[in-house]
CSV table of C-alpha atoms in Angstrom, one decimal:
chain,number,residue,atom,x,y,z
A,645,MET,CA,-100.4,-29.6,-162.9
A,646,LEU,CA,-96.8,-31.3,-162.5
A,647,ILE,CA,-95.2,-28.2,-162.9
A,648,VAL,CA,-97.2,-26.3,-160.2
A,649,LEU,CA,-96.7,-29.0,-157.9
A,650,VAL,CA,-92.7,-29.1,-158.4
A,651,VAL,CA,-92.3,-25.3,-158.1
A,652,LEU,CA,-94.7,-25.6,-154.9
A,653,SER,CA,-92.4,-28.2,-153.5
A,654,PHE,CA,-89.3,-26.2,-154.2
A,655,LEU,CA,-91.1,-23.0,-152.6
A,656,LEU,CA,-92.0,-25.0,-149.5
A,657,MET,CA,-88.4,-26.4,-149.0
A,658,THR,CA,-86.9,-22.7,-149.6
A,659,PHE,CA,-89.4,-21.3,-147.2
A,660,ASP,CA,-89.0,-24.0,-144.7
A,661,ILE,CA,-85.2,-23.6,-144.5
A,662,ARG,CA,-85.3,-19.8,-144.7
A,663,ALA,CA,-87.9,-19.8,-141.8
A,664,SER,CA,-85.5,-22.0,-139.7
A,665,ARG,CA,-88.3,-24.9,-139.7
A,666,GLY,CA,-90.6,-22.5,-137.7
A,667,GLY,CA,-93.1,-20.1,-139.0
A,668,VAL,CA,-96.1,-21.4,-140.9
A,669,ALA,CA,-94.2,-24.6,-141.9
A,670,GLY,CA,-93.6,-25.1,-138.2
A,671,THR,CA,-97.3,-24.6,-137.3
A,672,LEU,CA,-98.2,-27.1,-139.9
A,673,ARG,CA,-95.8,-29.8,-138.6
A,674,GLU,CA,-97.2,-29.2,-135.0
A,675,GLY,CA,-100.7,-29.5,-136.2
A,676,THR,CA,-100.1,-32.6,-138.2
A,677,GLN,CA,-98.1,-34.2,-135.3
A,678,ALA,CA,-100.7,-33.4,-132.7
A,679,VAL,CA,-103.5,-35.2,-135.0
A,680,PHE,CA,-101.3,-37.9,-136.1
A,681,ALA,CA,-99.4,-38.9,-132.9
A,682,PRO,CA,-102.2,-40.6,-131.2
A,683,VAL,CA,-103.1,-42.7,-134.3
A,684,GLN,CA,-99.5,-43.5,-134.5
A,685,ASP,CA,-99.5,-44.4,-130.6
A,686,PHE,CA,-102.2,-46.6,-131.1
A,687,ALA,CA,-101.0,-48.2,-134.5
A,688,THR,CA,-97.4,-48.8,-132.4
A,689,SER,CA,-99.2,-50.6,-129.7
A,690,LEU,CA,-101.3,-52.9,-132.1
A,691,ILE,CA,-98.4,-53.6,-134.4
A,692,SER,CA,-95.7,-54.4,-131.5
A,693,PRO,CA,-96.8,-58.1,-131.4
A,694,VAL,CA,-96.0,-58.4,-135.0
A,695,VAL,CA,-92.7,-56.8,-134.7
A,696,ASP,CA,-92.0,-59.3,-132.0
A,697,PHE,CA,-93.1,-62.0,-134.3
A,698,VAL,CA,-90.9,-60.8,-137.0
A,699,ASP,CA,-87.9,-60.3,-134.9
A,700,GLY,CA,-88.4,-64.1,-133.6
A,701,LEU,CA,-88.4,-65.3,-137.1
A,702,ALA,CA,-85.4,-63.2,-138.1
A,703,ASN,CA,-83.2,-65.1,-135.2
A,704,LEU,CA,-84.3,-68.4,-136.5
A,705,ALA,CA,-82.2,-68.2,-139.7
A,706,GLY,CA,-80.1,-71.0,-138.6
A,707,LEU,CA,-82.8,-73.8,-138.3
A,708,ARG,CA,-83.5,-74.1,-142.0
A,709,GLU,CA,-81.9,-77.8,-142.2
A,710,GLU,CA,-84.3,-79.1,-139.8
A,711,ASN,CA,-87.2,-81.0,-141.0
A,712,GLU,CA,-90.3,-79.1,-141.6
A,713,THR,CA,-92.4,-80.2,-138.6
A,714,LEU,CA,-89.9,-80.0,-136.1
A,715,ARG,CA,-88.8,-76.3,-137.6
A,716,ARG,CA,-92.4,-75.4,-137.5
A,717,ARG,CA,-92.4,-76.4,-133.8
A,718,ILE,CA,-89.3,-74.8,-132.9
A,719,VAL,CA,-90.5,-71.6,-134.8
A,720,GLU,CA,-93.7,-71.5,-132.7
A,721,LEU,CA,-91.6,-72.2,-129.5
A,722,GLU,CA,-88.7,-69.8,-130.3
A,723,ALA,CA,-91.4,-67.0,-131.2
A,724,ARG,CA,-93.1,-67.5,-127.8
A,725,ILE,CA,-89.7,-67.3,-126.1
A,726,ASP,CA,-88.7,-64.5,-128.0
A,727,GLU,CA,-92.0,-62.6,-127.1
A,728,ILE,CA,-91.4,-63.4,-123.3
A,729,GLY,CA,-87.9,-62.2,-123.6
A,730,THR,CA,-88.7,-59.0,-125.5
A,731,LEU,CA,-91.4,-58.5,-122.9
A,732,GLU,CA,-88.8,-59.0,-120.2
A,733,ALA,CA,-86.3,-57.1,-122.0
A,734,GLU,CA,-88.8,-54.2,-122.1
A,735,ALA,CA,-89.7,-54.4,-118.6
A,736,GLU,CA,-85.9,-54.3,-117.7
A,737,THR,CA,-85.5,-51.3,-119.9
A,738,LEU,CA,-88.5,-49.5,-118.1
A,739,ARG,CA,-86.9,-50.5,-114.7
A,740,ARG,CA,-83.7,-48.9,-115.9
A,741,VAL,CA,-85.6,-45.8,-117.4
A,742,THR,CA,-87.4,-45.4,-113.9
A,743,GLY,CA,-84.4,-45.8,-112.1
A,744,LEU,CA,-81.9,-43.7,-114.0
A,745,THR,CA,-79.4,-41.5,-112.1
A,746,LEU,CA,-77.9,-38.6,-114.0
A,747,PRO,CA,-74.6,-36.8,-113.5
A,748,ASP,CA,-76.5,-33.8,-112.4
A,749,GLU,CA,-79.4,-35.3,-109.9
A,750,SER,CA,-81.0,-31.7,-109.8
A,751,ILE,CA,-82.3,-32.2,-113.4
A,752,SER,CA,-85.7,-33.3,-113.5
A,753,THR,CA,-86.7,-36.0,-116.0
A,754,LYS,CA,-89.4,-37.3,-118.0
A,755,ASN,CA,-89.8,-40.9,-119.3
A,756,ALA,CA,-91.2,-41.3,-122.8
A,757,ARG,CA,-92.0,-44.0,-125.4
A,758,VAL,CA,-90.9,-44.0,-128.9
A,759,ILE,CA,-94.1,-44.1,-130.9
A,760,ALA,CA,-92.9,-43.5,-134.5
A,761,ARG,CA,-89.9,-42.6,-136.7
A,762,GLY,CA,-88.8,-41.0,-139.9
A,763,ASP,CA,-88.2,-42.8,-143.1
A,764,ASN,CA,-84.7,-44.3,-144.3
A,765,PHE,CA,-83.2,-41.1,-144.6
A,766,ASP,CA,-84.8,-39.3,-141.7
A,767,SER,CA,-83.2,-40.7,-138.3
A,768,SER,CA,-85.6,-38.4,-136.2
A,769,PHE,CA,-88.4,-39.8,-134.2
A,770,THR,CA,-91.2,-39.1,-132.2
A,771,ILE,CA,-92.3,-39.6,-128.5
A,772,ASP,CA,-95.5,-39.7,-126.6
A,773,LYS,CA,-94.7,-36.6,-124.4
A,774,GLY,CA,-95.1,-33.0,-125.1
A,775,THR,CA,-95.7,-29.5,-123.8
A,776,SER,CA,-98.4,-30.7,-121.6
A,777,ASP,CA,-95.9,-32.9,-119.5
A,778,GLY,CA,-93.6,-30.0,-119.4
A,779,LEU,CA,-91.3,-30.5,-122.5
A,780,VAL,CA,-89.8,-27.8,-124.4
A,781,VAL,CA,-87.7,-27.4,-127.6
A,782,GLY,CA,-84.2,-28.0,-126.9
A,783,ASN,CA,-84.3,-30.4,-124.1
A,784,PRO,CA,-81.9,-33.0,-124.1
A,785,VAL,CA,-82.8,-36.6,-124.4
A,786,VAL,CA,-81.0,-39.7,-123.0
A,787,ASP,CA,-81.6,-43.5,-123.2
A,788,GLU,CA,-82.0,-45.7,-120.4
A,789,TYR,CA,-78.4,-45.9,-119.4
A,790,GLY,CA,-78.3,-42.0,-119.7
A,791,SER,CA,-76.2,-41.9,-122.7
A,792,LEU,CA,-77.3,-39.1,-125.0
A,793,VAL,CA,-79.6,-39.7,-127.7
A,794,GLY,CA,-80.3,-36.2,-128.8
A,795,GLU,CA,-82.5,-33.3,-128.2
A,796,ILE,CA,-86.0,-32.0,-128.9
A,797,SER,CA,-86.6,-30.2,-132.1
A,798,LEU,CA,-90.4,-29.8,-132.3
A,799,VAL,CA,-93.0,-30.2,-129.5
A,800,THR,CA,-96.9,-30.6,-129.5
A,801,PRO,CA,-99.0,-30.9,-126.4
A,802,SER,CA,-99.0,-34.7,-126.7
A,803,SER,CA,-95.8,-35.5,-128.7
A,804,ALA,CA,-92.6,-34.7,-129.5
A,805,THR,CA,-89.7,-34.9,-132.3
A,806,VAL,CA,-86.4,-35.7,-131.2
A,807,VAL,CA,-83.4,-35.1,-133.5
A,808,PRO,CA,-80.7,-37.7,-132.7
A,809,ILE,CA,-76.8,-36.7,-132.6
A,810,ILE,CA,-76.2,-39.4,-135.5
A,811,ARG,CA,-78.1,-37.1,-138.1
A,812,PRO,CA,-75.7,-36.1,-140.6
A,813,THR,CA,-75.8,-32.3,-139.8
A,814,GLY,CA,-75.4,-33.1,-136.1
A,815,ALA,CA,-72.6,-32.1,-133.6
A,816,VAL,CA,-72.0,-32.3,-130.1
A,817,THR,CA,-69.2,-30.6,-127.9
A,818,VAL,CA,-67.1,-33.7,-125.8
A,819,GLU,CA,-64.7,-34.0,-123.4
A,820,SER,CA,-62.6,-37.2,-123.9
A,821,GLN,CA,-60.5,-39.1,-121.1
A,822,THR,CA,-57.4,-37.0,-121.9
A,823,GLY,CA,-59.5,-33.9,-120.6
A,824,GLU,CA,-59.4,-32.3,-124.2
A,825,THR,CA,-62.3,-31.0,-125.8
A,826,GLY,CA,-63.4,-31.7,-129.2
A,827,ILE,CA,-66.5,-32.4,-131.1
A,828,VAL,CA,-68.5,-35.7,-132.6
A,829,LEU,CA,-70.0,-35.1,-136.0
A,830,GLY,CA,-73.2,-37.4,-136.9
A,831,GLN,CA,-72.8,-39.4,-140.2
A,832,GLY,CA,-76.6,-40.8,-140.4
A,833,SER,CA,-75.6,-43.9,-139.1
A,834,ALA,CA,-73.9,-45.7,-136.3
A,835,ILE,CA,-70.6,-44.1,-136.8
A,836,LEU,CA,-69.5,-40.9,-135.7
A,837,VAL,CA,-66.7,-38.6,-136.3
A,838,PHE,CA,-64.6,-37.3,-133.6
A,839,GLU,CA,-62.5,-34.4,-134.0
A,840,VAL,CA,-60.0,-32.6,-131.5
A,841,ASN,CA,-58.4,-29.3,-132.7
A,842,PRO,CA,-56.0,-28.5,-131.1
A,843,ALA,CA,-55.0,-31.7,-130.0
A,844,THR,CA,-51.8,-32.6,-127.8
A,845,GLU,CA,-52.8,-36.0,-126.4
A,846,PRO,CA,-53.5,-39.2,-128.2
A,847,VAL,CA,-57.2,-41.1,-128.0
A,848,PHE,CA,-57.2,-44.9,-127.7
A,849,VAL,CA,-59.9,-47.3,-128.5
A,850,ASP,CA,-63.0,-47.3,-126.0
A,851,TYR,CA,-62.1,-43.7,-124.6
A,852,LEU,CA,-65.1,-42.5,-123.1
A,853,LEU,CA,-66.6,-39.1,-124.7
A,854,ARG,CA,-68.8,-37.1,-122.5
A,855,THR,CA,-70.6,-33.9,-122.9
A,856,ALA,CA,-68.6,-31.0,-122.3
A,857,GLY,CA,-71.3,-29.0,-121.0
A,858,SER,CA,-72.8,-26.3,-123.3
A,859,THR,CA,-75.9,-24.3,-124.3
A,860,LYS,CA,-77.2,-27.3,-125.8
A,861,PHE,CA,-76.4,-30.4,-123.2
A,862,PRO,CA,-75.6,-30.5,-119.5
A,863,PRO,CA,-72.1,-31.8,-118.6
A,864,ALA,CA,-70.9,-35.2,-118.2
A,865,LEU,CA,-73.5,-37.3,-120.4
A,866,PRO,CA,-71.7,-40.2,-121.9
A,867,VAL,CA,-72.0,-39.8,-125.6
A,868,ALA,CA,-69.9,-42.3,-127.6
A,869,LYS,CA,-66.7,-44.4,-127.4
A,870,VAL,CA,-63.8,-43.9,-129.5
A,871,ALA,CA,-63.5,-46.6,-132.2
A,872,ALA,CA,-59.9,-46.3,-133.5
A,873,SER,CA,-57.1,-45.1,-131.9
A,874,ALA,CA,-55.5,-41.6,-133.1
A,875,SER,CA,-52.7,-39.4,-132.6
A,876,PRO,CA,-52.3,-35.7,-133.1
A,877,GLU,CA,-51.4,-34.9,-136.6
A,878,ALA,CA,-50.6,-31.4,-137.3
A,879,GLY,CA,-52.1,-30.5,-133.8
A,880,LYS,CA,-55.5,-32.3,-134.8
A,881,ILE,CA,-57.2,-35.2,-134.4
A,882,ARG,CA,-59.8,-37.0,-136.5
A,883,THR,CA,-61.0,-40.3,-135.7
A,884,GLU,CA,-64.3,-42.7,-135.6
A,885,ALA,CA,-66.6,-43.2,-132.5
A,886,ILE,CA,-69.4,-45.3,-131.8
A,887,PRO,CA,-72.6,-43.7,-130.0
A,888,LEU,CA,-73.4,-45.4,-126.6
A,889,ALA,CA,-77.1,-45.4,-127.5
A,890,ASP,CA,-78.5,-48.0,-129.9
A,891,PHE,CA,-80.7,-45.8,-132.1
A,892,ASN,CA,-82.3,-48.6,-133.8
A,893,ARG,CA,-83.5,-50.6,-130.8
A,894,LEU,CA,-84.8,-47.1,-129.0
A,895,LYS,CA,-88.4,-48.1,-127.4
A,896,PHE,CA,-88.0,-45.9,-124.3
A,897,VAL,CA,-86.0,-42.7,-123.7
A,898,VAL,CA,-85.7,-40.0,-120.8
A,899,VAL,CA,-85.8,-36.4,-121.5
A,900,LEU,CA,-84.0,-34.1,-119.3
A,901,GLN,CA,-86.1,-31.0,-118.8
A,902,TRP,CA,-82.9,-29.0,-118.9
A,903,THR,CA,-82.2,-25.8,-120.8
A,904,PHE,CA,-79.4,-23.4,-120.6
A,905,SER,CA,-79.8,-19.9,-119.0
A,906,ALA,CA,-77.0,-17.0,-119.5
A,907,GLU,CA,-76.2,-17.4,-116.0
A,908,GLY,CA,-75.0,-21.0,-116.5
A,909,GLN,CA,-77.8,-22.5,-114.5
A,910,GLN,CA,-80.3,-24.8,-115.6
A,911,GLU,CA,-84.0,-23.7,-116.4
A,912,GLN,CA,-86.6,-26.0,-116.2
A,913,GLY,CA,-89.6,-25.8,-118.4
A,914,GLN,CA,-88.5,-22.7,-120.3
A,915,THR,CA,-87.3,-21.8,-123.6
A,916,PRO,CA,-83.5,-21.6,-123.8
A,917,SER,CA,-82.3,-18.2,-123.2
A,918,GLU,CA,-79.8,-18.9,-125.8
A,919,GLU,CA,-82.0,-20.1,-128.5
A,920,VAL,CA,-81.1,-22.6,-130.9
A,921,PRO,CA,-82.9,-22.5,-134.0
A,922,VAL,CA,-85.3,-25.3,-134.5
A,923,GLU,CA,-84.1,-26.4,-138.0
A,924,ASN,CA,-80.7,-26.3,-136.8
A,925,ALA,CA,-81.4,-28.5,-133.6
A,926,GLY,CA,-78.8,-31.3,-133.6
A,927,SER,CA,-77.0,-29.5,-136.7
A,928,GLU,CA,-75.1,-27.1,-134.8
A,929,THR,CA,-71.7,-27.4,-132.9
A,930,ASP,CA,-73.3,-26.8,-129.3
A,931,GLY,CA,-71.7,-23.9,-127.5
A,932,THR,CA,-68.8,-23.8,-129.8
B,15,MET,CA,-115.8,-44.6,-160.0
B,16,ARG,CA,-113.5,-41.5,-160.2
B,17,THR,CA,-114.8,-40.6,-156.9
B,18,ARG,CA,-114.2,-43.8,-155.6
B,19,ALA,CA,-110.7,-44.6,-157.0
B,20,ILE,CA,-109.5,-41.1,-155.2
B,21,GLY,CA,-111.1,-42.1,-152.1
B,22,PHE,CA,-109.3,-45.4,-152.3
B,23,SER,CA,-105.9,-43.7,-153.4
B,24,LEU,CA,-106.1,-41.5,-150.4
B,25,LEU,CA,-106.9,-44.0,-148.1
B,26,ALA,CA,-104.2,-46.1,-149.3
B,27,ALA,CA,-101.7,-43.4,-149.0
B,28,ALA,CA,-102.5,-42.8,-145.4
B,29,LEU,CA,-102.5,-46.3,-144.7
B,30,ALA,CA,-98.8,-46.3,-146.2
B,31,VAL,CA,-97.9,-43.2,-144.2
B,32,LEU,CA,-98.9,-44.7,-140.9
B,33,LEU,CA,-97.3,-48.3,-141.7
B,34,GLN,CA,-94.1,-46.2,-142.6
B,35,THR,CA,-94.0,-44.3,-139.5
B,36,THR,CA,-94.8,-47.2,-137.1
B,37,LEU,CA,-94.4,-50.7,-138.4
B,38,PHE,CA,-91.4,-50.1,-140.7
B,39,ALA,CA,-89.8,-47.8,-138.1
B,40,GLN,CA,-89.2,-51.2,-136.2
B,41,VAL,CA,-88.8,-53.7,-138.9
B,42,ARG,CA,-85.5,-53.0,-140.4
B,43,ILE,CA,-83.5,-55.6,-142.3
B,44,PHE,CA,-80.0,-54.9,-142.6
B,45,GLU,CA,-80.9,-51.3,-141.0
B,46,VAL,CA,-83.1,-50.6,-144.1
B,47,ALA,CA,-86.8,-50.7,-144.2
B,48,PRO,CA,-89.0,-50.6,-147.4
B,49,ASP,CA,-90.5,-47.3,-148.8
B,50,LEU,CA,-94.2,-48.3,-148.5
B,51,VAL,CA,-95.4,-44.8,-149.4
B,52,MET,CA,-93.3,-44.5,-152.4
B,53,LEU,CA,-94.4,-48.1,-153.5
B,54,THR,CA,-98.0,-47.0,-152.8
B,55,VAL,CA,-97.6,-44.0,-155.1
B,56,ILE,CA,-96.2,-46.2,-157.5
B,57,ALA,CA,-99.0,-48.7,-157.5
B,58,VAL,CA,-101.9,-46.3,-157.3
B,59,ALA,CA,-100.5,-44.0,-159.9
B,60,ARG,CA,-100.5,-46.7,-162.6
B,61,ARG,CA,-104.5,-47.3,-162.4
B,62,LEU,CA,-105.0,-43.2,-162.2
B,63,ASP,CA,-104.8,-40.3,-164.7
B,64,ALA,CA,-102.0,-38.1,-164.7
B,65,GLU,CA,-103.4,-35.2,-162.8
B,66,PRO,CA,-104.9,-37.2,-159.6
B,67,ALA,CA,-101.7,-39.3,-159.6
B,68,VAL,CA,-99.3,-36.3,-159.3
B,69,LEU,CA,-101.7,-34.9,-156.7
B,70,LEU,CA,-101.7,-38.2,-154.6
B,71,GLY,CA,-97.8,-38.2,-154.8
B,72,PHE,CA,-97.6,-34.6,-153.6
B,73,THR,CA,-100.0,-35.2,-150.9
B,74,SER,CA,-98.4,-38.6,-149.6
B,75,GLY,CA,-95.0,-36.9,-149.6
B,76,LEU,CA,-96.2,-33.7,-147.8
B,77,ALA,CA,-97.8,-36.2,-145.2
B,78,MET,CA,-94.3,-37.6,-144.8
B,79,ASP,CA,-92.5,-34.5,-144.6
B,80,LEU,CA,-94.9,-33.2,-142.1
B,81,LEU,CA,-94.5,-36.1,-139.8
B,82,GLY,CA,-90.7,-36.0,-140.2
B,83,SER,CA,-88.0,-33.3,-139.7
B,84,SER,CA,-86.3,-33.1,-143.3
B,85,PRO,CA,-87.3,-30.0,-145.2
B,86,LEU,CA,-90.8,-29.6,-145.9
B,87,GLY,CA,-91.5,-30.3,-149.6
B,88,LEU,CA,-88.6,-32.8,-150.1
B,89,ARG,CA,-90.6,-36.0,-150.3
B,90,ALA,CA,-93.6,-34.2,-151.9
B,91,LEU,CA,-91.4,-33.2,-154.8
B,92,VAL,CA,-89.7,-36.7,-155.0
B,93,LEU,CA,-93.1,-38.5,-154.9
B,94,THR,CA,-94.6,-36.1,-157.3
B,95,LEU,CA,-91.9,-36.8,-159.9
B,96,ILE,CA,-92.2,-40.6,-159.3
B,97,ALA,CA,-96.2,-40.3,-159.7
B,98,HIS,CA,-95.4,-38.5,-163.1
B,99,ALA,CA,-92.7,-41.1,-164.1
B,100,THR,CA,-95.1,-43.9,-163.2
B,101,VAL,CA,-97.9,-42.5,-165.5
B,102,ARG,CA,-95.6,-41.7,-168.2
B,103,THR,CA,-94.2,-45.2,-168.5
B,104,LYS,CA,-96.9,-47.5,-167.4
B,105,ASP,CA,-97.8,-48.5,-170.9
B,106,ARG,CA,-94.2,-49.8,-171.4
B,107,PHE,CA,-94.1,-51.6,-168.1
B,108,ASP,CA,-97.7,-53.0,-167.8
B,109,VAL,CA,-97.1,-55.8,-170.4
B,110,ASN,CA,-96.0,-58.8,-168.2
B,111,ILE,CA,-94.9,-59.7,-164.6
B,112,VAL,CA,-91.2,-59.2,-165.4
B,113,ALA,CA,-91.5,-55.7,-166.9
B,114,THR,CA,-93.9,-54.6,-164.1
B,115,GLY,CA,-91.5,-55.7,-161.3
B,116,SER,CA,-88.8,-54.1,-163.1
B,117,ALA,CA,-90.6,-50.9,-162.9
B,118,ALA,CA,-91.3,-51.3,-159.3
B,119,VAL,CA,-87.5,-51.5,-158.7
B,120,LEU,CA,-86.4,-48.9,-161.2
B,121,LEU,CA,-88.9,-46.3,-160.0
B,122,SER,CA,-88.2,-47.2,-156.3
B,123,MET,CA,-84.4,-46.6,-157.0
B,124,LEU,CA,-84.9,-43.4,-158.9
B,125,GLY,CA,-87.2,-42.0,-155.8
B,126,VAL,CA,-84.6,-43.1,-153.5
B,127,VAL,CA,-81.8,-41.4,-155.6
B,128,LEU,CA,-83.7,-38.4,-155.6
B,129,VAL,CA,-84.5,-38.2,-152.0
B,130,VAL,CA,-80.6,-38.3,-151.6
B,131,VAL,CA,-79.5,-35.7,-154.3
B,132,ILE,CA,-82.2,-33.3,-153.5
B,133,GLY,CA,-81.9,-33.7,-149.8
B,134,THR,CA,-78.4,-33.2,-150.1
B,135,LEU,CA,-78.7,-30.0,-152.1
B,136,PHE,CA,-81.1,-28.8,-149.6
B,137,GLY,CA,-78.8,-29.4,-146.5
B,138,GLU,CA,-79.7,-33.0,-145.5
B,139,ALA,CA,-76.0,-34.4,-146.4
B,140,SER,CA,-77.6,-37.5,-147.1
B,141,PHE,CA,-74.5,-38.6,-148.9
B,142,ARG,CA,-72.3,-38.4,-145.7
B,143,ASP,CA,-74.6,-41.4,-144.7
B,144,PRO,CA,-72.4,-44.6,-144.9
B,145,ASN,CA,-75.2,-46.7,-145.4
B,146,VAL,CA,-76.5,-44.6,-148.6
B,147,PHE,CA,-75.6,-47.0,-151.3
B,148,ARG,CA,-77.1,-49.8,-149.2
B,149,LYS,CA,-80.2,-47.9,-148.9
B,150,ILE,CA,-80.2,-47.3,-152.6
B,151,LEU,CA,-80.0,-50.9,-153.3
B,152,LEU,CA,-82.0,-52.7,-150.9
B,153,ILE,CA,-85.4,-50.5,-150.6
B,154,PRO,CA,-86.0,-51.1,-154.5
B,155,VAL,CA,-85.5,-54.9,-153.7
B,156,TYR,CA,-87.8,-54.6,-150.4
B,157,ASN,CA,-90.6,-52.8,-152.4
B,158,LEU,CA,-90.0,-55.5,-155.2
B,159,VAL,CA,-91.2,-58.1,-152.5
B,160,LEU,CA,-93.9,-55.9,-151.1
B,161,ALA,CA,-95.2,-55.1,-154.7
B,162,ILE,CA,-96.2,-58.9,-155.0
B,163,GLY,CA,-98.8,-58.3,-152.7
B,164,ILE,CA,-99.7,-54.5,-153.1
B,165,PHE,CA,-100.0,-54.2,-157.0
B,166,PRO,CA,-102.5,-57.0,-157.5
B,167,LEU,CA,-104.6,-55.6,-154.6
B,168,VAL,CA,-104.8,-52.1,-156.0
B,169,THR,CA,-105.4,-53.5,-159.5
B,170,LEU,CA,-108.2,-55.4,-157.8
B,171,VAL,CA,-109.5,-52.1,-156.5
B,172,LEU,CA,-108.8,-49.5,-159.4
B,173,GLY,CA,-108.3,-51.8,-162.3
B,174,GLY,CA,-112.0,-51.1,-163.6
B,175,ARG,CA,-113.4,-53.3,-166.3
B,176,ARG,CA,-109.9,-54.5,-167.1
B,177,ARG,CA,-108.8,-55.6,-163.7
B,178,ARG,CA,-109.8,-59.4,-164.6
B,179,GLU,CA,-107.4,-59.1,-167.8
B,180,LEU,CA,-104.6,-57.6,-165.4
B,181,LEU,CA,-102.5,-59.9,-163.2
B,182,LEU,CA,-100.6,-57.2,-161.6
């Protein structure tokens, strides 16, 4: 039995990768997520107060020296304040999401809520909008400030999976403040690698990196800030950048109903004409 | 009893998958969450025969694979191996509370390392994650904390006639 299951697992992985995360495996994923998404949505709304409470407790570590009675009282009050603060922050986030202005105002958007995430080694997450809301594979996703988060890699009628740009295999073509084009590469955490090749100008801390416009993302979306200054060495720059989106705290996102067309114009609600394989979503250098 | 045990195992696994993808998606201490699915497989596999144990590991892992975006079969493979390792070592670790806790830590660590290594071999580039060592160290610790509640609960339901003799 063990050998059968081990062999079956290897076969599944091999077929999944060879079929570009599409085919039977893709259909299975879509089916599972379509069934599970409403359950996850319901569970998320149930556990949100628990999460807020845990957040509240985590913020109270500095009060341990207080006497027990006072500490309990403070915990209670702080938890309440934190809950209200969280609600206010959530309301503020929603206001920002609904009032978001994009560089290209002609792009239609769809607001969505994050309802589930992968485990420690899977930075993808699931949102509560899908094909019935007009989303398609390849749609870019931004946070409430308009900063690039990632793109949709799989979509069901009621949910979609977003692969973030921090994924270790992710890459985005960007333009720095110097006007030079480079790429930011995901590392799986909140640090990106920024490469410019060929490079002639140095880059400095806090230089803003925006999407350069490609087959995967529309131009001028803020992506990251340079974290360490660097000068060209042998005509090349390689330094660190910090993404503008806070991937650990994302609760709401905005999906841009944008896909690339060969004529260089956006298409809405259609499959990209220069199709990006689903398994490589977020794993290929866009447009390079 | 066997049907009840399998039914409970599947229910526990489904609940673990649901909590892993919702609750622990938001509760992350030092950017790391416990691996509840792996811990549940370890806890339940200790009380099952070899065959249902590895099947449970495979099913739980496959569910996680289907709900995520990593290669289909990666976690299925890892949790199958972890379930097998649990069944093979349970007699050595079921002697006292320290040994049981050590088992939870070591098997969780083995599972995380397997996810990283096999994931890297299949193009996930997990080793490029700067937090990889933090995850390898913290997930087993978090799982140990959760094991304090989960192991006795599973023993209570699946321990059979021995359950009163077993503390964990």
